[in-house]
Coordinates of C-alpha atoms (C1' of nucleotides) in Angstrom, one line a residue:
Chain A
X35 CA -112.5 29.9 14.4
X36 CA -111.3 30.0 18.4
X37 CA -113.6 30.7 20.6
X38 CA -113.9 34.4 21.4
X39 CA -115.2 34.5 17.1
X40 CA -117.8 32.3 18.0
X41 CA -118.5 34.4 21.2
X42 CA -118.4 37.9 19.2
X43 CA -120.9 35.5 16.5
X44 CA -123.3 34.2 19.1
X45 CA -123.5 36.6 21.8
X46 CA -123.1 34.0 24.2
X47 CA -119.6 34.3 26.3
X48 CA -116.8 32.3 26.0
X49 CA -117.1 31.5 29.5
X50 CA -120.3 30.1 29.1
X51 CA -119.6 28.4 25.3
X52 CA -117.2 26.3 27.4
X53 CA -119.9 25.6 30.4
X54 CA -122.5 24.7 27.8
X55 CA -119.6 21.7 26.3
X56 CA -118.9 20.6 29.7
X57 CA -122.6 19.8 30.6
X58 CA -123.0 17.9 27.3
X59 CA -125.1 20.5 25.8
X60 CA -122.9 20.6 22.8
X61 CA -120.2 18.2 21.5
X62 CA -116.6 19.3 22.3
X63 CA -115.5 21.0 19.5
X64 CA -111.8 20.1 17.9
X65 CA -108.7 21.2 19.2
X66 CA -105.5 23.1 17.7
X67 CA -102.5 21.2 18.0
X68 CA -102.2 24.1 21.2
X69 CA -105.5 23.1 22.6
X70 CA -107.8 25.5 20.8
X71 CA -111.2 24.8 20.4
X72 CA -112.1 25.2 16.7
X73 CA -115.6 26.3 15.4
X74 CA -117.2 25.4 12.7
X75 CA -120.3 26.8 10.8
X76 CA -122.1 24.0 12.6
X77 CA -121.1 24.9 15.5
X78 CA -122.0 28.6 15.4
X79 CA -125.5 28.0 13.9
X80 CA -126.4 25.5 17.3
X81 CA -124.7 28.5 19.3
X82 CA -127.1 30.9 18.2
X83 CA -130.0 28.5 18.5
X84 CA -128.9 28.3 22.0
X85 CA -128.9 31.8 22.4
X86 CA -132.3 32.3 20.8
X87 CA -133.7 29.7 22.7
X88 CA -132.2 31.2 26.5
X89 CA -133.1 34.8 25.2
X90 CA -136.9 32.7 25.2
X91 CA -136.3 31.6 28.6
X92 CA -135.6 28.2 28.0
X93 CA -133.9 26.2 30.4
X94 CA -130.3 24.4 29.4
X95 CA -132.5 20.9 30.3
X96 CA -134.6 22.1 27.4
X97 CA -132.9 23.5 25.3
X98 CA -130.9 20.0 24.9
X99 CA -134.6 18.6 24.2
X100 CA -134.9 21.2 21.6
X101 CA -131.4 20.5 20.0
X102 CA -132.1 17.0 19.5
X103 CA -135.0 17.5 17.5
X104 CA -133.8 20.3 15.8
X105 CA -131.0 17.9 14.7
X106 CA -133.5 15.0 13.9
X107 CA -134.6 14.7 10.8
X108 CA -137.6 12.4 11.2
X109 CA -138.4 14.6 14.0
X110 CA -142.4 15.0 15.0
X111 CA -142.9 18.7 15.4
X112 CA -145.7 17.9 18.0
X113 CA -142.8 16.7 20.2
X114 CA -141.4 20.3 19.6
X115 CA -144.8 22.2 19.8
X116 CA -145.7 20.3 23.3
X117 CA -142.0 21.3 24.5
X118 CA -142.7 25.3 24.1
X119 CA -146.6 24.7 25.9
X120 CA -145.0 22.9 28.8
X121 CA -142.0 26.0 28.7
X122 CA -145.0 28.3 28.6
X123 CA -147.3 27.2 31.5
X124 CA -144.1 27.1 33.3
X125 CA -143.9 31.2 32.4
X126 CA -147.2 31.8 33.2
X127 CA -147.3 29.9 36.7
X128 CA -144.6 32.5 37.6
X129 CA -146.1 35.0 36.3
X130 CA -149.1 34.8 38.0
X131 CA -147.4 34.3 41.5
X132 CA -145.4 37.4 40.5
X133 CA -148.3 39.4 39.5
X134 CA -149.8 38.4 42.7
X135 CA -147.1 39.5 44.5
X136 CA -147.1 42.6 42.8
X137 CA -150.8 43.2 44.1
X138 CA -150.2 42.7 47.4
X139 CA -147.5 44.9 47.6
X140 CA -148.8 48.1 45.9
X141 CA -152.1 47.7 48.0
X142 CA -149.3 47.8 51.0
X143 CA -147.2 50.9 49.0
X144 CA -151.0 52.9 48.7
X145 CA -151.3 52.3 52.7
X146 CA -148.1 53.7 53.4
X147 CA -147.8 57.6 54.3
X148 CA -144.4 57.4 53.1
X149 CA -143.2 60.2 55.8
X150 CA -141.0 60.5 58.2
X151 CA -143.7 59.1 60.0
X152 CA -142.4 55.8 62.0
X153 CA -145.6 54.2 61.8
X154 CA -146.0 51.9 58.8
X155 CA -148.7 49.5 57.3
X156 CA -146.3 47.5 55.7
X157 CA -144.5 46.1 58.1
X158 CA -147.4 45.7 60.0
X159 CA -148.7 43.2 57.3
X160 CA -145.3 41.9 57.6
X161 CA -145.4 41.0 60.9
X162 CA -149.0 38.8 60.5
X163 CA -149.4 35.3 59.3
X164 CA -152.0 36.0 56.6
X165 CA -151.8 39.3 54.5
X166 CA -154.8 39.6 51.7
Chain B
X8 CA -138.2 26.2 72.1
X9 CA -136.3 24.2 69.8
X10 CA -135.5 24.3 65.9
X11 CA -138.3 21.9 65.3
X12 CA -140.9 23.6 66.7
X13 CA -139.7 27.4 65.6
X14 CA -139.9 25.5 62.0
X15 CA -143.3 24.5 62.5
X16 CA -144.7 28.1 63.5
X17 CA -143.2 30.0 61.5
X18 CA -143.1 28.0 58.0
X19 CA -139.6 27.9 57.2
X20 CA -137.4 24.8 57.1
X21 CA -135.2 24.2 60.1
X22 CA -132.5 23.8 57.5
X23 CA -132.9 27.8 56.5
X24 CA -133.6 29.1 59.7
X25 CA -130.1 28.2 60.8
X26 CA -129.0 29.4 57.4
X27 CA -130.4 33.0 57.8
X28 CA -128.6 33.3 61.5
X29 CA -125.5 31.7 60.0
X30 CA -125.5 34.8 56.7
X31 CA -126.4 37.2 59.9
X32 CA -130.2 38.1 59.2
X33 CA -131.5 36.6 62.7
X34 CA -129.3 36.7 65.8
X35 CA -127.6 33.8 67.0
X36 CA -129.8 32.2 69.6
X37 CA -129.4 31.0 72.9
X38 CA -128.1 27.7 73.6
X39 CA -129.2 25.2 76.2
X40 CA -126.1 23.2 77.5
X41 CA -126.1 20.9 74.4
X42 CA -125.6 23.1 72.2
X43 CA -129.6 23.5 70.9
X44 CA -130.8 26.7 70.1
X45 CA -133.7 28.5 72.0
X46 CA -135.9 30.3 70.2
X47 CA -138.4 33.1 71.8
X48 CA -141.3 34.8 71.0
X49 CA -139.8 37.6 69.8
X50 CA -137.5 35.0 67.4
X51 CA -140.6 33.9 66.3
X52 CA -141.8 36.9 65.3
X53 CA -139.1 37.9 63.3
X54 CA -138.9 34.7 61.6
X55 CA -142.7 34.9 60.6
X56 CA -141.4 38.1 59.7
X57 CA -138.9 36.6 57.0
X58 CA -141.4 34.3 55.9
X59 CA -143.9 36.9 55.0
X60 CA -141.3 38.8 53.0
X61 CA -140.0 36.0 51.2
X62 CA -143.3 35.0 50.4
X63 CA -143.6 38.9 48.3
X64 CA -140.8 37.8 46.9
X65 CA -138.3 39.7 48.9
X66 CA -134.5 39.0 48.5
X67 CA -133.0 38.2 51.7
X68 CA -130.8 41.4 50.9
X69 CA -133.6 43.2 51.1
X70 CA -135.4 41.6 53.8
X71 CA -132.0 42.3 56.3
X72 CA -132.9 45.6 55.4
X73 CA -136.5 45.2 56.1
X74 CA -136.3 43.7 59.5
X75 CA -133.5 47.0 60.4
X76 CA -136.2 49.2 59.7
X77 CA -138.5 47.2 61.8
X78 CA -136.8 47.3 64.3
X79 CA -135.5 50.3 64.3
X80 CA -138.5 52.7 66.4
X81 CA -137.9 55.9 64.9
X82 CA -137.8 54.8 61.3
X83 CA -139.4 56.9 58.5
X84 CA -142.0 54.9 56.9
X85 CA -140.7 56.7 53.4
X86 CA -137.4 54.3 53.7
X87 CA -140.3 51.2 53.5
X88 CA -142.1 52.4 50.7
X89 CA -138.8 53.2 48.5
X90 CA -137.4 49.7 49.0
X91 CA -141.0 48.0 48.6
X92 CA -141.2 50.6 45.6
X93 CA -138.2 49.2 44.2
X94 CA -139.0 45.2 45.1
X95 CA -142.4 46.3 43.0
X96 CA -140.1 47.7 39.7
X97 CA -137.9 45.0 39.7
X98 CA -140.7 42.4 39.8
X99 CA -142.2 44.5 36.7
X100 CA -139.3 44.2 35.0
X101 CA -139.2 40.5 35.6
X102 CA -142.9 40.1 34.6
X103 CA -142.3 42.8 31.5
X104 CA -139.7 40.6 30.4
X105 CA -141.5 37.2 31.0
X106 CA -145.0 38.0 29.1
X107 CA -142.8 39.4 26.2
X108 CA -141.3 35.8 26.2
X109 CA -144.6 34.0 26.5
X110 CA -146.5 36.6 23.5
X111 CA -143.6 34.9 21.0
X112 CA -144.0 31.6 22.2
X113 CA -147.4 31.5 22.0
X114 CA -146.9 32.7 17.9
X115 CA -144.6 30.1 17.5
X116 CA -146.8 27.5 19.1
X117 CA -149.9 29.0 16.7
X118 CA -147.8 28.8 13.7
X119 CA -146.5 24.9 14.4
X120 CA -148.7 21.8 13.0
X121 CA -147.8 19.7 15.8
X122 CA -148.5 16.9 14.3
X123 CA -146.0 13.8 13.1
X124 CA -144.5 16.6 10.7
X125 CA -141.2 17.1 11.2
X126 CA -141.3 20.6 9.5
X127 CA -141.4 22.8 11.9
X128 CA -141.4 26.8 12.2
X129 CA -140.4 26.8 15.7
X130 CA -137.3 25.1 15.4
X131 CA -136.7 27.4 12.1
X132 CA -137.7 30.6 14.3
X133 CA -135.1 29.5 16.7
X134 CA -132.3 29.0 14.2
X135 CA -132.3 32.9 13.1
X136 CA -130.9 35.5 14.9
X137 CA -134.0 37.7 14.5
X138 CA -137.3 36.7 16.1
X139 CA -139.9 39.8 15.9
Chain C
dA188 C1' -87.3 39.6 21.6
dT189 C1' -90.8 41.4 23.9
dT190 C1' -95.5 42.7 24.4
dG191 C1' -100.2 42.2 24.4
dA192 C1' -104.1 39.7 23.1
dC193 C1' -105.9 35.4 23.3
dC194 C1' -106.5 30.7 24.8
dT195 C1' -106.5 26.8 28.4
dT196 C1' -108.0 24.7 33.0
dC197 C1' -109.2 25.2 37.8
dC198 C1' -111.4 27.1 41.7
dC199 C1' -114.6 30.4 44.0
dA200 C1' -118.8 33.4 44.2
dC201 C1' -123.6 34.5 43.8
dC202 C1' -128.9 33.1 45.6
dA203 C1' -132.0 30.3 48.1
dT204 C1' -132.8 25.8 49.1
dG205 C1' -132.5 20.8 49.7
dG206 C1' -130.0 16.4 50.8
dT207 C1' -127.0 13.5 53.4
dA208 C1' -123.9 11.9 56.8
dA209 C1' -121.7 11.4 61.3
dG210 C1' -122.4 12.1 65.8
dC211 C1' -124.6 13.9 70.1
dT212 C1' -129.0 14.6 73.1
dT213 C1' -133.4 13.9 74.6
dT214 C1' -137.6 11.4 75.0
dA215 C1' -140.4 7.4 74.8
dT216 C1' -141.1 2.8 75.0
dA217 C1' -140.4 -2.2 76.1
Chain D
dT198 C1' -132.9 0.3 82.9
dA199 C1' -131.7 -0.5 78.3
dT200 C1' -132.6 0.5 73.9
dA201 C1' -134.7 2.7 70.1
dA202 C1' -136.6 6.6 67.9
dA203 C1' -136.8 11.3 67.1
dG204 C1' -134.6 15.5 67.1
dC205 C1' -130.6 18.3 67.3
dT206 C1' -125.6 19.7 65.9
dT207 C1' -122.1 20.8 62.1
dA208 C1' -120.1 20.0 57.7
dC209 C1' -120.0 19.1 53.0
dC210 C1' -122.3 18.7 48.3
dA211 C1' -125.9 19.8 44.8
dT212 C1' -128.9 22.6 42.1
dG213 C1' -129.0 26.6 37.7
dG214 C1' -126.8 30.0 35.1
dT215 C1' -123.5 33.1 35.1
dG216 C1' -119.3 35.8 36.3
dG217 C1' -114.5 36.6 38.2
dG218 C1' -109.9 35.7 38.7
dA219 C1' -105.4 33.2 38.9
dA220 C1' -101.7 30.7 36.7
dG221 C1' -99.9 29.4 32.7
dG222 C1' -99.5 28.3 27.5
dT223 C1' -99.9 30.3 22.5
dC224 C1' -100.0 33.4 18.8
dA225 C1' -99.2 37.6 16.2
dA226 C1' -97.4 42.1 15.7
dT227 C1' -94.2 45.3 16.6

DNA sequence: ATTGACCTTCCCACCATGGTAAGCTTTATA
DNA sequence: TATAAAGCTTACCATGGTGGGAAGGTCAAT
């Protein structure tokens, strides 16, 4: 099938289907005696796992981790398992520095008259080194 | 004072600081007659500023709009509070979207051996459309 | 035969930051 | 004073993940 099938199949855009073959995340598919790229069932399932695994927030790095073991048999599914922890402490670290952010700032939004008044706590803290 | 310095006091990299004058969010400074720039104390300021923002998290879209408003002496504190409002809501969205990521990984971690196995539901979870 | 939908490659853009190179200036040291 | 080191300048390239658009070829239906 050509490539805006797999697209409509995947829910990944043809645009990017093609950026994810140039990298080397997937093989280049075969071509139409015009130049078509041709998918296969093969292809499509290792689209959608690609899919699944950015809708998780994996990174293309990883994700090429995770499609080599998904296509190795002898595979060790610790080597998989330690993947998603690693992926995970990775979420949380932002997550915490956002949530912290996110402090900070409503304790500035709950300072703030929010008037026409020009005078404003928030850019005050803006405008010192250390806000806490 | 030169680059160097400004860097030093205010935290950002002398590589940014001439990339946030040449995208228009500082002023170009003052040259000496080599071509250096000179930056003041009210330069420093502004760059502390941009440091503090960026440090919340603050696009440098919104920090240009930021430093207007700081500038500007008969601002309306309201016009703050909306766009810190609004940095706060996207950041929720961003840390809605990330926890909801890390609550399936964490069941998909649970549910894995992660041992020498190479079954592995993780991989399986990831190769259907439909993760709940 | 023409039209419209689809495909191809190639280049540019975003955002924020870092790296490197080539060349000039200033400062410090031998 | 000569030279070396440190610091400055601009210019270009890279990252990661995605989108936009142009210029041109192909296919199917009218």
């Amino acid at each position: 099938m050509n490539i805006g099938q797999a697209s409509k199949l995947t829910g990944l855009s043809s645009k990017m289907i093609r950026h994810y073959e140039s990298i080397g995340l997937i093989k280049p598919q075969s071509r139409t005696e015009a130049g078509y790229r041709n998918f296969g069932e093969y292809d499509i399932q290792q689209l959608k796992f690609i899919f699944q695994a950015r809708s998780l927030g994996f990174s293309l790095e990883q994700i090429a981790q995770l499609l080599l073991l998904w296509k190795q048999e002898d595979r060790s599914s610790i080597n998989v398992s330690e993947l998603v922890k690693l992926h995970i402490k990775q979420l949380n670290e932002k997550i915490e520095a956002m949530t912290q952010m996110r402090h900070t700032l409503e304790k500035l939004v709950d300072s703030c008259p929010a008037s026409d008044d020009p005078n404003c706590p928030i850019l005050a803290a803006l405008s010192v080194p250390a806000i806490k």
